[in-house]
Amino acid sequence: KNEVEQSPQNLTAQEGEFITINCSYSVGISALHWLQQHPGGGIVSLFMLSSGKKKHGRLIATINIQEKHSSLHITASHPRDSAVYICAVRLETSGSRLTFGEGTQLTVNP
Amino acid sequence: DSGVTQTPKHLITATGQRVTLRCSPRSGDLSVYWYQQSLDQGLQFLIQYYNGEERAKGNILERFSAQQFPDLHSELNLSSLELGDSALYFCASSLRPYNEQFFGPGTRLTVL
């Protein structure tokens, strides 16, 4: 079993829809990252959080440490949001390296 | 643009060969991480350096080695290449080990 599980694996939405991607982890962590990977391959760091909620533009990330769960929300989705979204955690027992989920492929249709 | 640069962008080579991937961290960042992204294994941590010293090792093969130089750029050396080494190799940097990591554009390695 992976230490980091994401759902769904694939998500197709219509432009303007509200989108939620979920991440669950099974062990203690010191931080969680949400990353975005575009078809060209580059990875962009969206958020790093260890508690509560962060917002940047149309993106919102939340984390519940007790429930070992994080969500990434995209409001008013747009075709340019189409990408793979990856949840990565910094395990308490593994220093500052990241352990990654398998990613969620998001496609937003116009 | 994250400020992390990686060269080359693409590399095509043959089995048995040796290659060197280069990473320049963001200005001021002391910590460098190398990650491998393959189709079957996803993203995996390889190795981390902090201020020139090796800090942590992950699933890095003995055929692979890395170093961080005094100017803080890092190189990942891959030798005796096999078909299965074909992957995207990412470098990330952070100010210090527990700060947010910023990723470079990656080097796509194809071993034929």
mmCIF file of C-alpha atoms in Angstrom:
data_model
loop_
_atom_site.group_PDB
_atom_site.id
_atom_site.type_symbol
_atom_site.label_atom_id
_atom_site.label_comp_id
_atom_site.label_asym_id
_atom_site.label_seq_id
_atom_site.Cartn_x
_atom_site.Cartn_y
_atom_site.Cartn_z
ATOM 1 C CA LYS A 1 0.000 0.000 0.000
ATOM 2 C CA ASN A 2 1.306 3.437 -0.907
ATOM 3 C CA GLU A 3 1.913 5.839 1.939
ATOM 4 C CA VAL A 4 0.193 8.541 -0.130
ATOM 5 C CA GLU A 5 -3.068 7.864 -1.930
ATOM 6 C CA GLN A 6 -4.811 10.269 -4.279
ATOM 7 C CA SER A 7 -8.310 10.221 -5.659
ATOM 8 C CA PRO A 8 -9.593 10.301 -8.224
ATOM 9 C CA GLN A 9 -6.903 9.053 -10.602
ATOM 10 C CA ASN A 10 -8.604 10.777 -13.511
ATOM 11 C CA LEU A 11 -11.068 13.644 -13.520
ATOM 12 C CA THR A 12 -12.861 15.292 -16.413
ATOM 13 C CA ALA A 13 -14.770 18.506 -15.844
ATOM 14 C CA GLN A 14 -16.528 21.210 -17.806
ATOM 15 C CA GLU A 15 -15.166 24.718 -17.764
ATOM 16 C CA GLY A 16 -16.470 26.616 -14.765
ATOM 17 C CA GLU A 17 -16.976 23.598 -12.516
ATOM 18 C CA PHE A 18 -15.698 23.369 -8.949
ATOM 19 C CA ILE A 19 -13.077 20.637 -8.665
ATOM 20 C CA THR A 20 -11.813 18.692 -5.666
ATOM 21 C CA ILE A 21 -8.814 16.374 -5.596
ATOM 22 C CA ASN A 22 -8.158 14.351 -2.472
ATOM 23 C CA CYS A 23 -4.999 13.082 -0.820
ATOM 24 C CA SER A 24 -4.778 10.658 2.107
ATOM 25 C CA TYR A 25 -1.647 9.527 3.861
ATOM 26 C CA SER A 26 -1.081 6.749 6.322
ATOM 27 C CA VAL A 27 1.820 7.934 8.492
ATOM 28 C CA GLY A 28 2.859 11.050 10.365
ATOM 29 C CA ILE A 29 3.995 13.962 8.232
ATOM 30 C CA SER A 30 5.614 17.319 8.854
ATOM 31 C CA ALA A 31 4.337 18.980 5.660
ATOM 32 C CA LEU A 32 2.312 18.332 2.534
ATOM 33 C CA HIS A 33 2.874 19.757 -0.933
ATOM 34 C CA TRP A 34 0.534 20.109 -3.857
ATOM 35 C CA LEU A 35 2.325 20.117 -7.195
ATOM 36 C CA GLN A 36 1.131 20.674 -10.746
ATOM 37 C CA GLN A 37 2.703 18.931 -13.719
ATOM 38 C CA HIS A 38 1.830 20.109 -17.210
ATOM 39 C CA PRO A 39 1.980 17.944 -20.349
ATOM 40 C CA GLY A 40 5.433 19.311 -21.141
ATOM 41 C CA GLY A 41 6.629 17.672 -17.946
ATOM 42 C CA GLY A 42 7.613 20.626 -15.757
ATOM 43 C CA ILE A 43 6.556 20.587 -12.106
ATOM 44 C CA VAL A 44 5.248 23.681 -10.351
ATOM 45 C CA SER A 45 4.878 23.900 -6.590
ATOM 46 C CA LEU A 46 1.374 25.137 -5.768
ATOM 47 C CA PHE A 47 1.262 24.918 -1.983
ATOM 48 C CA MET A 48 3.178 23.674 1.002
ATOM 49 C CA LEU A 49 1.091 23.341 4.129
ATOM 50 C CA SER A 50 1.291 21.745 7.538
ATOM 51 C CA SER A 51 -2.059 22.878 8.966
ATOM 52 C CA GLY A 52 -5.248 24.691 8.064
ATOM 53 C CA LYS A 53 -5.894 26.198 4.685
ATOM 54 C CA LYS A 54 -4.112 28.206 2.005
ATOM 55 C CA LYS A 55 -5.535 30.089 -0.962
ATOM 56 C CA HIS A 56 -3.884 31.360 -4.107
ATOM 57 C CA GLY A 57 -6.141 32.774 -6.791
ATOM 58 C CA ARG A 58 -8.656 30.093 -7.728
ATOM 59 C CA LEU A 59 -6.783 27.367 -5.865
ATOM 60 C CA ILE A 60 -7.481 26.385 -2.268
ATOM 61 C CA ALA A 61 -5.642 23.707 -0.304
ATOM 62 C CA THR A 62 -6.750 22.335 3.039
ATOM 63 C CA ILE A 63 -5.267 19.802 5.392
ATOM 64 C CA ASN A 64 -6.677 17.893 8.357
ATOM 65 C CA ILE A 65 -3.755 16.481 10.314
ATOM 66 C CA GLN A 66 -5.931 14.354 12.619
ATOM 67 C CA GLU A 67 -7.693 12.694 9.710
ATOM 68 C CA LYS A 68 -4.482 12.493 7.622
ATOM 69 C CA HIS A 69 -6.237 14.059 4.666
ATOM 70 C CA SER A 70 -5.765 17.009 2.338
ATOM 71 C CA SER A 71 -7.857 18.436 -0.471
ATOM 72 C CA LEU A 72 -7.033 20.673 -3.394
ATOM 73 C CA HIS A 73 -9.942 22.708 -4.721
ATOM 74 C CA ILE A 74 -10.092 24.605 -7.991
ATOM 75 C CA THR A 75 -12.898 27.119 -8.350
ATOM 76 C CA ALA A 76 -14.236 28.238 -11.749
ATOM 77 C CA SER A 77 -12.083 25.698 -13.557
ATOM 78 C CA HIS A 78 -10.577 26.554 -16.919
ATOM 79 C CA PRO A 79 -9.054 24.431 -19.704
ATOM 80 C CA ARG A 80 -5.616 25.786 -18.794
ATOM 81 C CA ASP A 81 -5.999 24.003 -15.419
ATOM 82 C CA SER A 82 -5.680 20.702 -17.288
ATOM 83 C CA ALA A 83 -2.637 19.001 -15.816
ATOM 84 C CA VAL A 84 -1.559 16.268 -13.421
ATOM 85 C CA TYR A 85 -1.888 17.298 -9.779
ATOM 86 C CA ILE A 86 0.453 15.523 -7.387
ATOM 87 C CA CYS A 87 0.263 15.319 -3.631
ATOM 88 C CA ALA A 88 3.643 14.901 -1.916
ATOM 89 C CA VAL A 89 4.397 14.575 1.780
ATOM 90 C CA ARG A 90 7.379 15.077 4.004
ATOM 91 C CA LEU A 91 7.298 12.064 6.303
ATOM 92 C CA GLU A 92 8.221 12.659 9.950
ATOM 93 C CA THR A 93 10.673 9.759 9.707
ATOM 94 C CA SER A 94 12.298 10.675 6.386
ATOM 95 C CA GLY A 95 13.837 14.091 6.845
ATOM 96 C CA SER A 96 13.024 16.648 4.168
ATOM 97 C CA ARG A 97 12.685 14.331 1.168
ATOM 98 C CA LEU A 98 9.260 14.113 -0.488
ATOM 99 C CA THR A 99 7.138 10.990 -0.953
ATOM 100 C CA PHE A 100 4.696 11.306 -3.817
ATOM 101 C CA GLY A 101 1.210 10.184 -4.649
ATOM 102 C CA GLU A 102 0.507 8.818 -8.100
ATOM 103 C CA GLY A 103 -1.137 11.994 -9.298
ATOM 104 C CA THR A 104 -4.571 12.994 -10.563
ATOM 105 C CA GLN A 105 -4.966 13.683 -14.265
ATOM 106 C CA LEU A 106 -7.377 16.604 -14.623
ATOM 107 C CA THR A 107 -8.925 17.503 -17.958
ATOM 108 C CA VAL A 108 -11.128 20.583 -18.176
ATOM 109 C CA ASN A 109 -13.167 20.820 -21.359
ATOM 110 C CA PRO A 110 -14.327 24.153 -22.786
ATOM 111 C CA ASP B 1 9.872 29.986 -13.897
ATOM 112 C CA SER B 2 10.988 28.493 -10.575
ATOM 113 C CA GLY B 3 14.535 29.798 -10.832
ATOM 114 C CA VAL B 4 15.952 26.273 -10.856
ATOM 115 C CA THR B 5 17.724 25.400 -14.093
ATOM 116 C CA GLN B 6 18.583 21.998 -15.462
ATOM 117 C CA THR B 7 20.645 21.011 -18.471
ATOM 118 C CA PRO B 8 20.299 19.378 -20.839
ATOM 119 C CA LYS B 9 16.538 19.320 -21.451
ATOM 120 C CA HIS B 10 16.725 16.142 -23.468
ATOM 121 C CA LEU B 11 19.353 13.447 -23.659
ATOM 122 C CA ILE B 12 19.332 10.399 -25.900
ATOM 123 C CA THR B 13 22.029 7.831 -25.403
ATOM 124 C CA ALA B 14 22.755 4.130 -25.709
ATOM 125 C CA THR B 15 22.870 1.352 -23.152
ATOM 126 C CA GLY B 16 26.161 1.097 -21.327
ATOM 127 C CA GLN B 17 26.945 4.788 -21.684
ATOM 128 C CA ARG B 18 27.495 7.403 -18.974
ATOM 129 C CA VAL B 19 25.783 10.805 -18.753
ATOM 130 C CA THR B 20 25.894 13.817 -16.470
ATOM 131 C CA LEU B 21 22.854 15.899 -15.609
ATOM 132 C CA ARG B 22 23.368 19.374 -14.236
ATOM 133 C CA CYS B 23 21.258 21.467 -11.874
ATOM 134 C CA SER B 24 21.626 25.059 -10.733
ATOM 135 C CA PRO B 25 19.479 25.857 -7.695
ATOM 136 C CA ARG B 26 17.578 29.092 -7.110
ATOM 137 C CA SER B 27 19.780 31.923 -5.988
ATOM 138 C CA GLY B 28 20.401 31.563 -2.264
ATOM 139 C CA ASP B 29 19.099 28.003 -1.951
ATOM 140 C CA LEU B 30 21.490 25.683 -0.155
ATOM 141 C CA SER B 31 19.629 22.391 -0.478
ATOM 142 C CA VAL B 32 19.339 20.379 -3.687
ATOM 143 C CA TYR B 33 17.243 17.278 -4.279
ATOM 144 C CA TRP B 34 17.243 14.845 -7.191
ATOM 145 C CA TYR B 35 14.092 12.943 -8.142
ATOM 146 C CA GLN B 36 13.396 10.389 -10.858
ATOM 147 C CA GLN B 37 10.028 10.066 -12.596
ATOM 148 C CA SER B 38 9.526 6.887 -14.581
ATOM 149 C CA LEU B 39 6.332 5.506 -16.080
ATOM 150 C CA ASP B 40 6.235 2.444 -13.849
ATOM 151 C CA GLN B 41 7.560 3.900 -10.574
ATOM 152 C CA GLY B 42 6.229 7.453 -10.563
ATOM 153 C CA LEU B 43 8.246 10.136 -8.780
ATOM 154 C CA GLN B 44 10.942 8.871 -6.429
ATOM 155 C CA PHE B 45 13.543 10.598 -4.313
ATOM 156 C CA LEU B 46 17.133 9.825 -5.244
ATOM 157 C CA ILE B 47 19.461 11.986 -3.163
ATOM 158 C CA GLN B 48 19.752 15.293 -1.312
ATOM 159 C CA TYR B 49 22.634 17.688 -0.734
ATOM 160 C CA TYR B 50 22.847 20.575 1.669
ATOM 161 C CA ASN B 51 25.581 23.165 1.387
ATOM 162 C CA GLY B 52 27.895 20.759 -0.394
ATOM 163 C CA GLU B 53 27.338 17.743 1.829
ATOM 164 C CA GLU B 54 25.235 14.675 1.153
ATOM 165 C CA ARG B 55 22.240 14.854 3.468
ATOM 166 C CA ALA B 56 19.991 11.918 2.561
ATOM 167 C CA LYS B 57 19.903 9.030 0.138
ATOM 168 C CA GLY B 58 16.834 7.361 -1.295
ATOM 169 C CA ASN B 59 16.353 4.768 -3.994
ATOM 170 C CA ILE B 60 19.523 5.628 -5.838
ATOM 171 C CA LEU B 61 21.282 2.851 -7.699
ATOM 172 C CA GLU B 62 24.979 2.221 -7.149
ATOM 173 C CA ARG B 63 25.529 3.079 -10.827
ATOM 174 C CA PHE B 64 24.323 6.599 -10.030
ATOM 175 C CA SER B 65 26.256 9.215 -8.105
ATOM 176 C CA ALA B 66 25.892 12.904 -7.418
ATOM 177 C CA GLN B 67 27.694 15.824 -5.898
ATOM 178 C CA GLN B 68 27.133 19.445 -5.001
ATOM 179 C CA PHE B 69 29.907 21.863 -5.797
ATOM 180 C CA PRO B 70 31.111 24.920 -3.818
ATOM 181 C CA ASP B 71 29.024 27.203 -6.060
ATOM 182 C CA LEU B 72 26.039 25.026 -5.028
ATOM 183 C CA HIS B 73 25.253 23.619 -8.450
ATOM 184 C CA SER B 74 24.794 19.870 -8.491
ATOM 185 C CA GLU B 75 25.488 17.091 -10.947
ATOM 186 C CA LEU B 76 23.905 13.658 -11.183
ATOM 187 C CA ASN B 77 26.056 11.053 -12.900
ATOM 188 C CA LEU B 78 24.430 7.987 -14.377
ATOM 189 C CA SER B 79 26.667 5.205 -15.640
ATOM 190 C CA SER B 80 26.324 1.787 -17.295
ATOM 191 C CA LEU B 81 22.937 2.973 -18.481
ATOM 192 C CA GLU B 82 20.117 0.502 -18.957
ATOM 193 C CA LEU B 83 16.841 0.811 -20.833
ATOM 194 C CA GLY B 84 15.030 1.086 -17.516
ATOM 195 C CA ASP B 85 16.929 4.257 -16.635
ATOM 196 C CA SER B 86 14.890 6.144 -19.213
ATOM 197 C CA ALA B 87 12.956 8.701 -17.194
ATOM 198 C CA LEU B 88 12.504 12.343 -16.343
ATOM 199 C CA TYR B 89 15.061 13.510 -13.811
ATOM 200 C CA PHE B 90 14.088 16.508 -11.722
ATOM 201 C CA CYS B 91 16.189 18.667 -9.523
ATOM 202 C CA ALA B 92 14.554 20.723 -6.784
ATOM 203 C CA SER B 93 16.026 23.272 -4.427
ATOM 204 C CA SER B 94 15.074 24.881 -1.158
ATOM 205 C CA LEU B 95 16.601 27.520 1.053
ATOM 206 C CA ARG B 96 17.188 24.991 3.811
ATOM 207 C CA PRO B 97 16.148 21.343 4.124
ATOM 208 C CA TYR B 98 12.677 21.931 5.565
ATOM 209 C CA ASN B 99 11.634 24.855 3.399
ATOM 210 C CA GLU B 100 9.399 24.630 0.332
ATOM 211 C CA GLN B 101 11.026 22.880 -2.626
ATOM 212 C CA PHE B 102 11.020 24.407 -6.103
ATOM 213 C CA PHE B 103 11.439 22.163 -9.099
ATOM 214 C CA GLY B 104 13.502 22.576 -12.219
ATOM 215 C CA PRO B 105 12.104 21.814 -15.694
ATOM 216 C CA GLY B 106 13.621 18.333 -15.697
ATOM 217 C CA THR B 107 15.937 16.398 -17.998
ATOM 218 C CA ARG B 108 14.302 13.751 -20.151
ATOM 219 C CA LEU B 109 16.704 10.835 -20.543
ATOM 220 C CA THR B 110 16.085 8.239 -23.217
ATOM 221 C CA VAL B 111 18.298 5.164 -23.270
ATOM 222 C CA LEU B 112 18.140 3.205 -26.528
#
